[in-house]
Short mmCIF file of C-alpha atoms in Angstrom, two decimals:
data_model
loop_
_atom_site.label_atom_id
_atom_site.label_comp_id
_atom_site.label_asym_id
_atom_site.label_seq_id
_atom_site.Cartn_x
_atom_site.Cartn_y
_atom_site.Cartn_z
CA MET A 285 40.90 -59.06 -34.10
CA GLY A 286 37.25 -58.02 -34.17
CA GLY A 287 37.79 -55.30 -31.55
CA ALA A 288 40.78 -53.85 -33.42
CA ALA A 289 38.84 -53.92 -36.71
CA ASP A 290 35.94 -52.06 -35.07
CA LEU A 291 38.30 -49.48 -33.58
CA LEU A 292 40.18 -48.75 -36.82
CA PRO A 293 37.42 -46.69 -38.53
CA CYS A 294 37.05 -44.59 -35.39
CA LEU A 295 40.80 -43.91 -35.20
CA SER A 296 40.86 -43.12 -38.93
CA MET A 297 38.12 -40.51 -38.59
CA ILE A 298 39.79 -38.96 -35.55
CA LEU A 299 42.98 -38.70 -37.63
CA VAL A 300 41.02 -37.02 -40.43
CA GLN A 301 39.56 -34.43 -38.07
CA VAL A 302 42.95 -33.74 -36.49
CA GLY A 303 44.37 -33.32 -39.99
CA TYR A 304 41.61 -30.89 -40.97
CA ALA A 305 42.06 -28.95 -37.74
CA GLY A 306 45.80 -28.62 -38.40
CA MET A 307 45.07 -27.47 -41.94
CA SER A 308 42.75 -24.72 -40.71
CA ILE A 309 45.34 -23.34 -38.30
CA ILE A 310 48.30 -23.61 -40.70
CA SER A 311 46.27 -22.08 -43.54
CA LYS A 312 45.26 -19.18 -41.29
CA LEU A 313 48.92 -18.54 -40.45
CA ALA A 314 49.88 -18.63 -44.13
CA LEU A 315 47.11 -16.15 -44.95
CA ASP A 316 48.23 -13.89 -42.10
CA SER A 317 51.75 -14.00 -43.54
CA GLY A 318 50.37 -12.33 -46.67
CA MET A 319 49.87 -15.39 -48.90
CA ASN A 320 47.11 -14.90 -51.44
CA PRO A 321 44.25 -17.37 -50.79
CA TYR A 322 43.82 -18.07 -54.52
CA VAL A 323 47.51 -18.98 -54.80
CA MET A 324 47.13 -21.34 -51.84
CA VAL A 325 44.12 -23.06 -53.42
CA ALA A 326 46.04 -23.52 -56.69
CA TYR A 327 48.96 -25.16 -54.88
CA ARG A 328 46.57 -27.32 -52.87
CA GLN A 329 45.04 -28.76 -56.05
CA ILE A 330 48.46 -29.34 -57.63
CA PHE A 331 49.84 -31.22 -54.62
CA ALA A 332 46.59 -33.16 -54.17
CA THR A 333 46.75 -34.34 -57.80
CA ILE A 334 50.35 -35.50 -57.35
CA VAL A 335 49.51 -37.44 -54.17
CA ILE A 336 46.31 -39.12 -55.50
CA ILE A 337 47.79 -40.37 -58.80
CA PRO A 338 49.69 -43.31 -57.17
CA PHE A 339 46.42 -44.51 -55.56
CA VAL A 340 44.75 -44.44 -58.99
CA TYR A 341 47.54 -46.56 -60.47
CA LEU A 342 47.59 -49.09 -57.61
CA LEU A 343 43.86 -49.45 -56.92
CA GLU A 344 41.84 -48.53 -60.01
CA TRP A 345 44.02 -48.50 -63.12
CA LYS A 346 42.97 -51.97 -64.31
CA THR A 347 39.33 -51.77 -63.23
CA MET A 348 38.50 -48.14 -64.06
CA PRO A 349 35.28 -47.78 -66.14
CA ARG A 350 35.35 -46.04 -69.50
CA ILE A 351 35.29 -42.24 -69.24
CA THR A 352 32.46 -40.91 -71.42
CA LYS A 353 31.80 -37.31 -72.40
CA ARG A 354 28.97 -37.21 -69.86
CA ILE A 355 31.25 -38.42 -67.04
CA LEU A 356 33.95 -35.96 -68.09
CA PHE A 357 31.44 -33.09 -67.97
CA GLN A 358 30.25 -34.18 -64.52
CA ILE A 359 33.85 -34.29 -63.26
CA PHE A 360 34.35 -30.80 -64.70
CA LEU A 361 31.31 -29.51 -62.78
CA SER A 362 32.61 -31.27 -59.66
CA SER A 363 35.96 -29.51 -60.03
CA ILE A 364 34.26 -26.11 -60.24
CA LEU A 365 31.95 -26.65 -57.25
CA GLY A 366 33.80 -29.08 -54.99
CA ALA A 367 37.33 -27.79 -55.43
CA THR A 368 37.65 -24.36 -57.03
CA LEU A 369 34.57 -22.51 -55.75
CA ASN A 370 34.34 -24.36 -52.43
CA GLN A 371 37.97 -23.90 -51.43
CA CYS A 372 38.35 -20.35 -52.76
CA LEU A 373 35.31 -19.18 -50.80
CA TYR A 374 36.44 -21.06 -47.70
CA LEU A 375 39.97 -19.66 -47.65
CA VAL A 376 38.87 -16.08 -48.34
CA GLY A 377 36.27 -16.52 -45.61
CA LEU A 378 38.95 -17.89 -43.29
CA GLN A 379 41.10 -14.88 -44.13
CA TYR A 380 38.41 -12.55 -42.75
CA SER A 381 37.32 -14.68 -39.79
CA THR A 382 38.89 -17.19 -37.41
CA PRO A 383 39.57 -20.95 -37.65
CA THR A 384 36.91 -21.64 -34.98
CA ILE A 385 34.17 -19.75 -36.85
CA ALA A 386 35.10 -21.35 -40.17
CA CYS A 387 35.07 -24.87 -38.70
CA ALA A 388 31.76 -24.27 -36.92
CA LEU A 389 30.08 -23.07 -40.10
CA ASN A 390 31.41 -26.10 -41.99
CA ASN A 391 29.00 -28.20 -39.90
CA LEU A 392 26.18 -26.62 -41.91
CA LEU A 393 27.01 -29.03 -44.72
CA PRO A 394 24.47 -31.83 -43.93
CA ALA A 395 21.63 -29.32 -43.50
CA VAL A 396 22.49 -27.39 -46.66
CA THR A 397 22.83 -30.64 -48.62
CA PHE A 398 19.41 -31.76 -47.36
CA VAL A 399 17.76 -28.53 -48.54
CA MET A 400 19.52 -28.53 -51.94
CA ALA A 401 18.70 -32.21 -52.55
CA LEU A 402 14.94 -31.66 -52.15
CA PRO A 403 14.32 -30.19 -55.66
CA PHE A 404 16.23 -33.13 -57.21
CA ARG A 405 14.07 -35.61 -55.24
CA MET A 406 17.17 -37.10 -53.63
CA GLU A 407 15.69 -36.27 -50.23
CA THR A 408 12.16 -36.16 -48.85
CA VAL A 409 10.83 -34.15 -45.92
CA GLY A 410 8.28 -36.60 -44.46
CA ILE A 411 7.05 -33.95 -42.02
CA LYS A 412 4.51 -36.35 -40.47
CA ARG A 413 7.28 -38.67 -39.29
CA ARG A 414 9.68 -37.98 -36.42
CA SER A 415 12.65 -38.43 -38.75
CA GLY A 416 11.33 -35.70 -41.08
CA GLN A 417 10.59 -33.37 -38.17
CA ALA A 418 14.13 -33.89 -36.84
CA LYS A 419 15.65 -32.99 -40.22
CA VAL A 420 13.55 -29.83 -40.50
CA VAL A 421 14.23 -28.70 -36.91
CA GLY A 422 17.94 -29.52 -37.30
CA THR A 423 18.15 -27.47 -40.49
CA ILE A 424 16.47 -24.51 -38.78
CA LEU A 425 18.90 -24.73 -35.84
CA CYS A 426 21.90 -24.87 -38.19
CA VAL A 427 20.74 -21.85 -40.18
CA GLY A 428 19.91 -19.98 -36.96
CA GLY A 429 23.34 -20.72 -35.54
CA ALA A 430 25.03 -19.53 -38.73
CA MET A 431 23.03 -16.29 -38.75
CA LEU A 432 23.84 -15.71 -35.10
CA MET A 433 27.57 -16.11 -35.74
CA SER A 434 27.36 -13.78 -38.74
CA PHE A 435 25.35 -10.93 -37.23
CA TYR A 436 26.02 -11.11 -33.48
CA LYS A 437 29.36 -10.98 -31.74
CA GLY A 438 28.40 -10.37 -28.13
CA ASN A 439 30.61 -10.02 -25.13
CA LEU A 440 34.01 -11.61 -24.75
CA ILE A 441 33.94 -14.91 -22.83
CA LYS A 442 36.71 -14.80 -20.26
CA ILE A 443 38.39 -18.20 -20.22
CA GLY A 444 41.85 -17.08 -19.24
CA GLU A 445 45.03 -16.84 -21.28
CA SER A 446 47.05 -19.75 -22.58
CA SER A 447 50.54 -20.25 -21.17
CA ILE A 448 51.76 -21.89 -24.41
CA ASN A 449 50.87 -19.07 -26.80
CA TRP A 450 52.79 -19.59 -30.06
CA ARG A 451 55.08 -16.57 -30.40
CA TYR A 452 55.55 -17.21 -34.13
CA ALA A 453 51.80 -17.05 -34.71
CA GLU A 454 51.48 -13.88 -32.64
CA ASN A 455 54.21 -12.14 -34.63
CA MET A 456 52.66 -13.31 -37.92
CA THR A 457 49.25 -11.87 -37.04
CA GLN A 458 50.69 -8.57 -35.84
CA ARG A 459 52.85 -8.20 -38.97
CA ASN A 460 49.88 -8.40 -41.33
CA SER A 461 46.94 -6.50 -39.87
CA SER A 462 45.18 -6.22 -43.26
CA ASN A 463 43.41 -9.54 -42.71
CA ALA A 464 41.26 -8.07 -39.96
CA GLU A 465 38.25 -10.09 -38.86
CA ASN A 466 35.05 -9.13 -40.67
CA THR A 467 32.07 -10.32 -38.61
CA PHE A 468 29.75 -10.48 -41.64
CA LEU A 469 31.89 -11.09 -44.75
CA GLY A 470 33.99 -13.96 -43.40
CA PRO A 471 31.10 -16.18 -42.20
CA LEU A 472 29.08 -15.35 -45.32
CA LEU A 473 31.85 -16.62 -47.62
CA VAL A 474 32.26 -19.81 -45.55
CA VAL A 475 28.50 -20.45 -45.85
CA GLY A 476 28.90 -19.94 -49.61
CA SER A 477 31.62 -22.60 -49.64
CA CYS A 478 29.21 -25.02 -47.91
CA ILE A 479 26.60 -24.37 -50.62
CA ALA A 480 29.19 -25.11 -53.32
CA TRP A 481 30.28 -28.27 -51.49
CA SER A 482 26.67 -29.43 -51.23
CA GLY A 483 26.32 -28.99 -54.98
CA TRP A 484 29.39 -31.22 -55.35
CA PHE A 485 27.69 -33.94 -53.23
CA ILE A 486 24.64 -33.89 -55.50
CA ILE A 487 26.75 -34.21 -58.67
CA GLN A 488 28.88 -36.94 -57.08
CA THR A 489 25.75 -38.93 -56.19
CA LYS A 490 24.63 -38.92 -59.82
CA MET A 491 28.11 -39.54 -61.22
CA SER A 492 28.96 -42.46 -58.91
CA LYS A 493 26.13 -44.50 -60.43
CA GLY A 494 27.87 -44.56 -63.81
CA PHE A 495 31.51 -44.16 -62.77
CA ALA A 496 32.41 -46.11 -59.63
CA ALA A 497 36.06 -45.06 -59.43
CA PRO A 498 36.44 -42.49 -56.62
CA TYR A 499 40.23 -42.15 -56.80
CA SER A 500 40.29 -41.67 -60.57
CA SER A 501 37.47 -39.13 -60.51
CA SER A 502 39.17 -37.26 -57.65
CA ALA A 503 42.50 -37.17 -59.49
CA LEU A 504 40.81 -35.79 -62.62
CA MET A 505 38.81 -33.33 -60.51
CA CYS A 506 41.93 -32.02 -58.74
CA PHE A 507 43.82 -31.80 -62.05
CA MET A 508 41.04 -29.72 -63.64
CA ALA A 509 40.74 -27.60 -60.50
CA SER A 510 44.51 -26.96 -60.46
CA ILE A 511 44.21 -25.44 -63.96
CA GLN A 512 41.15 -23.39 -62.99
CA CYS A 513 42.69 -22.15 -59.73
CA THR A 514 46.01 -21.31 -61.41
CA ILE A 515 44.20 -19.14 -63.97
CA ILE A 516 42.16 -17.42 -61.23
CA GLY A 517 45.28 -16.99 -59.09
CA ALA A 518 47.19 -15.46 -62.01
CA PHE A 519 44.54 -12.74 -62.32
CA ALA A 520 44.23 -12.26 -58.55
CA GLU A 521 48.00 -12.23 -57.95
CA PRO A 522 49.95 -11.32 -61.12
CA ASN A 523 53.19 -10.73 -59.19
CA ILE A 524 55.22 -13.89 -59.82
CA LYS A 525 57.27 -13.37 -56.66
CA GLU A 526 54.14 -13.96 -54.54
CA TRP A 527 53.94 -17.48 -56.01
CA PHE A 528 57.34 -18.48 -54.68
CA LEU A 529 57.11 -20.79 -51.65
CA THR A 530 60.17 -19.28 -50.04
CA SER A 531 58.47 -18.82 -46.66
CA ASN A 532 58.38 -21.96 -44.53
CA ILE A 533 54.78 -21.44 -43.43
CA ARG A 534 53.62 -21.01 -47.04
CA LEU A 535 55.40 -24.15 -48.20
CA VAL A 536 54.05 -26.18 -45.28
CA ALA A 537 50.51 -24.86 -45.82
CA ALA A 538 50.56 -25.68 -49.56
CA VAL A 539 51.95 -29.21 -49.16
CA TYR A 540 49.94 -30.00 -46.03
CA SER A 541 46.59 -28.85 -47.44
CA GLY A 542 47.11 -30.85 -50.64
CA ALA A 543 48.55 -34.04 -49.16
CA VAL A 544 46.64 -34.20 -45.86
CA GLY A 545 43.60 -31.96 -46.39
CA SER A 546 42.69 -33.41 -49.79
CA ALA A 547 44.47 -36.67 -50.68
CA LEU A 548 44.86 -38.46 -47.32
CA ALA A 549 41.54 -37.24 -45.92
CA PHE A 550 39.67 -38.38 -49.02
CA CYS A 551 41.26 -41.84 -48.97
CA LEU A 552 40.47 -42.39 -45.29
CA MET A 553 36.91 -41.06 -45.57
CA SER A 554 36.22 -43.20 -48.64
CA TRP A 555 37.43 -46.29 -46.77
CA CYS A 556 35.32 -45.42 -43.69
CA ILE A 557 32.23 -44.81 -45.84
CA GLN A 558 32.65 -48.31 -47.31
CA LYS A 559 33.03 -49.81 -43.82
CA ARG A 560 30.48 -47.82 -41.78
CA GLY A 561 28.53 -45.57 -44.16
CA PRO A 562 28.34 -41.79 -44.69
CA LEU A 563 26.42 -41.06 -41.47
CA TYR A 564 29.25 -42.53 -39.40
CA VAL A 565 31.74 -40.25 -41.16
CA SER A 566 29.52 -37.16 -40.73
CA MET A 567 29.18 -37.67 -36.98
CA PHE A 568 32.86 -36.84 -36.44
CA SER A 569 32.60 -33.32 -37.92
CA PRO A 570 32.05 -31.49 -34.59
CA LEU A 571 35.28 -33.06 -33.28
CA MET A 572 37.25 -30.75 -35.59
CA LEU A 573 35.45 -27.75 -34.09
CA VAL A 574 36.53 -28.77 -30.58
CA ILE A 575 40.14 -29.39 -31.65
CA VAL A 576 40.38 -26.10 -33.55
CA ALA A 577 38.75 -24.09 -30.75
CA VAL A 578 41.20 -25.44 -28.15
CA ALA A 579 44.25 -25.16 -30.44
CA SER A 580 43.33 -21.65 -31.61
CA TRP A 581 42.92 -20.49 -28.01
CA ALA A 582 46.15 -22.16 -26.87
CA LEU A 583 48.42 -21.38 -29.83
CA LEU A 584 46.90 -18.38 -31.62
CA ASP A 585 45.39 -16.59 -28.62
CA GLU A 586 42.00 -16.54 -30.34
CA LYS A 587 39.23 -14.81 -28.40
CA VAL A 588 35.87 -16.50 -27.96
CA TYR A 589 32.73 -14.36 -27.99
CA GLU A 590 29.14 -15.14 -26.99
CA GLY A 591 27.89 -15.18 -30.57
CA THR A 592 30.53 -17.70 -31.64
CA ALA A 593 29.91 -20.00 -28.68
CA VAL A 594 26.10 -19.99 -28.85
CA GLY A 595 26.05 -20.18 -32.66
CA SER A 596 28.50 -23.11 -32.66
CA GLY A 597 26.36 -24.94 -30.11
CA LEU A 598 23.20 -24.47 -32.19
CA ILE A 599 24.96 -25.72 -35.33
CA VAL A 600 26.29 -28.85 -33.60
CA VAL A 601 22.85 -29.66 -32.09
CA GLY A 602 21.22 -29.06 -35.47
CA LEU A 603 23.82 -31.25 -37.18
CA TYR A 604 23.08 -34.21 -34.94
CA ALA A 605 19.32 -33.66 -35.33
CA VAL A 606 19.66 -33.87 -39.12
CA LEU A 607 21.91 -36.94 -38.88
CA TRP A 608 19.53 -38.64 -36.41
CA GLY A 609 16.57 -37.97 -38.69
CA LYS A 610 18.46 -39.30 -41.69
CA GLU A 611 19.52 -42.42 -39.79
CA LYS A 612 15.93 -43.15 -38.70
CA GLU A 613 14.74 -42.61 -42.26
CA MET A 614 17.31 -45.10 -43.57
CA GLU A 615 16.20 -47.63 -40.93
CA GLN A 616 12.57 -47.23 -42.06
CA ILE A 617 13.56 -47.76 -45.69
CA THR A 618 15.59 -50.86 -44.75
CA ARG A 619 12.69 -52.33 -42.77
CA ALA A 620 10.30 -51.65 -45.66
CA ASP A 621 12.66 -53.38 -48.09
CA GLU A 622 13.00 -56.39 -45.77
CA MET A 623 9.23 -56.66 -45.42
CA SER A 624 8.82 -56.49 -49.19
CA SER A 625 11.43 -59.21 -49.63
CA GLU A 626 9.69 -61.41 -47.06
CA GLU A 627 6.33 -60.95 -48.82
CA VAL A 628 7.88 -61.95 -52.14
CA MET A 629 9.44 -65.05 -50.57
CA GLU A 630 6.15 -65.99 -48.88
CA ASN A 631 4.33 -65.72 -52.21
CA GLU A 632 6.99 -67.85 -53.89
CA ASP A 633 6.76 -70.48 -51.13
CA LYS A 634 2.97 -70.49 -51.43
CA CYS A 635 3.19 -71.03 -55.18
CA ASP A 636 5.67 -73.88 -54.65
CA MET A 637 3.33 -75.53 -52.13
CA GLU A 638 0.27 -75.11 -54.33
CA LEU A 639 1.90 -76.36 -57.50
CA PRO A 640 1.84 -80.10 -56.62
CA VAL A 641 -1.80 -79.82 -55.51
CA TYR A 642 -2.74 -78.22 -58.84
CA SER A 643 -0.83 -80.89 -60.69
CA LYS A 644 -2.58 -83.68 -58.81
CA CYS A 645 -5.98 -82.14 -59.52
CA THR A 646 -5.14 -81.88 -63.18
CA LEU A 647 -4.01 -85.50 -63.35
CA HIS A 648 -7.11 -86.70 -61.48
CA ASN A 649 -9.45 -84.81 -63.79
CA ALA A 650 -7.55 -86.08 -66.82
CA SER A 651 -7.94 -89.69 -65.72
#
């Protein structure tokens, strides 16, 4: 039983990364079919809200804390940063880049979060310690890798052609050539989505202290974001016919991104964070890059260039450097807390041992 219980979080996180990889590829196909990215984001929030509501009713309805005006405002900010801005920037960036580049740049998240958390004193550098040096070096590597992917394309890496190229995907890409890859704009927008997502992490950290109901807050966040994204989508795509999910790929992309990319992924990640902690969950992020790179080459005939390969490698190395530094920092904090607890207990034991002696002395002097 113990072995199966230890294996379950690992399998859950692998499933999450496979789900995210599938979402990147399917979303790219839907965008290549001509679907407006803002319309896709709106549908994603709508379907995510519908899927999360049953979890709220089953798991948190009776224990949910009271929603104050402060909590409601924090959820509103979370919806703007974590859902609307993050996903709009990501999908538009994906529209002008490739699934591999978008997934690689998503690994910037821990480094960007570390930098943004410094002014709020949620993180410390500790440059004199190895953990602090690892976080700084890792952040530099991540930023360097992102800049390399944005400004340098390089030569084509010849890795052969796939024998299982998806004819449907090839026809879809050829039919809509307007979504041509933009070496600078696409990666820049994906980096912007990481910055927005990092802002969401900071708000969530503050909000979770006063509202420990992740499913309820996520349902409210997705509901607010669905309204925001629908309004933005109405301005970006006023033609009502473009909102119809008559195309199979558009319907699949909308339902899949909401149900799997938002609702299911959040539930599994929340469970894994409770079991193993956030660092364990973060360590699986590069797995999505590998899955997407292989699938994009095999199914979409995506070309891999030197800038993408080297930049992705730098980002993955930087990611693990930041995570290693954070893990060592947490171990140091835990050891310091344990030592403090032991000192308190020793002082209490000393007082207990000295109390009878003091009492005897008092009685002797009194007699």
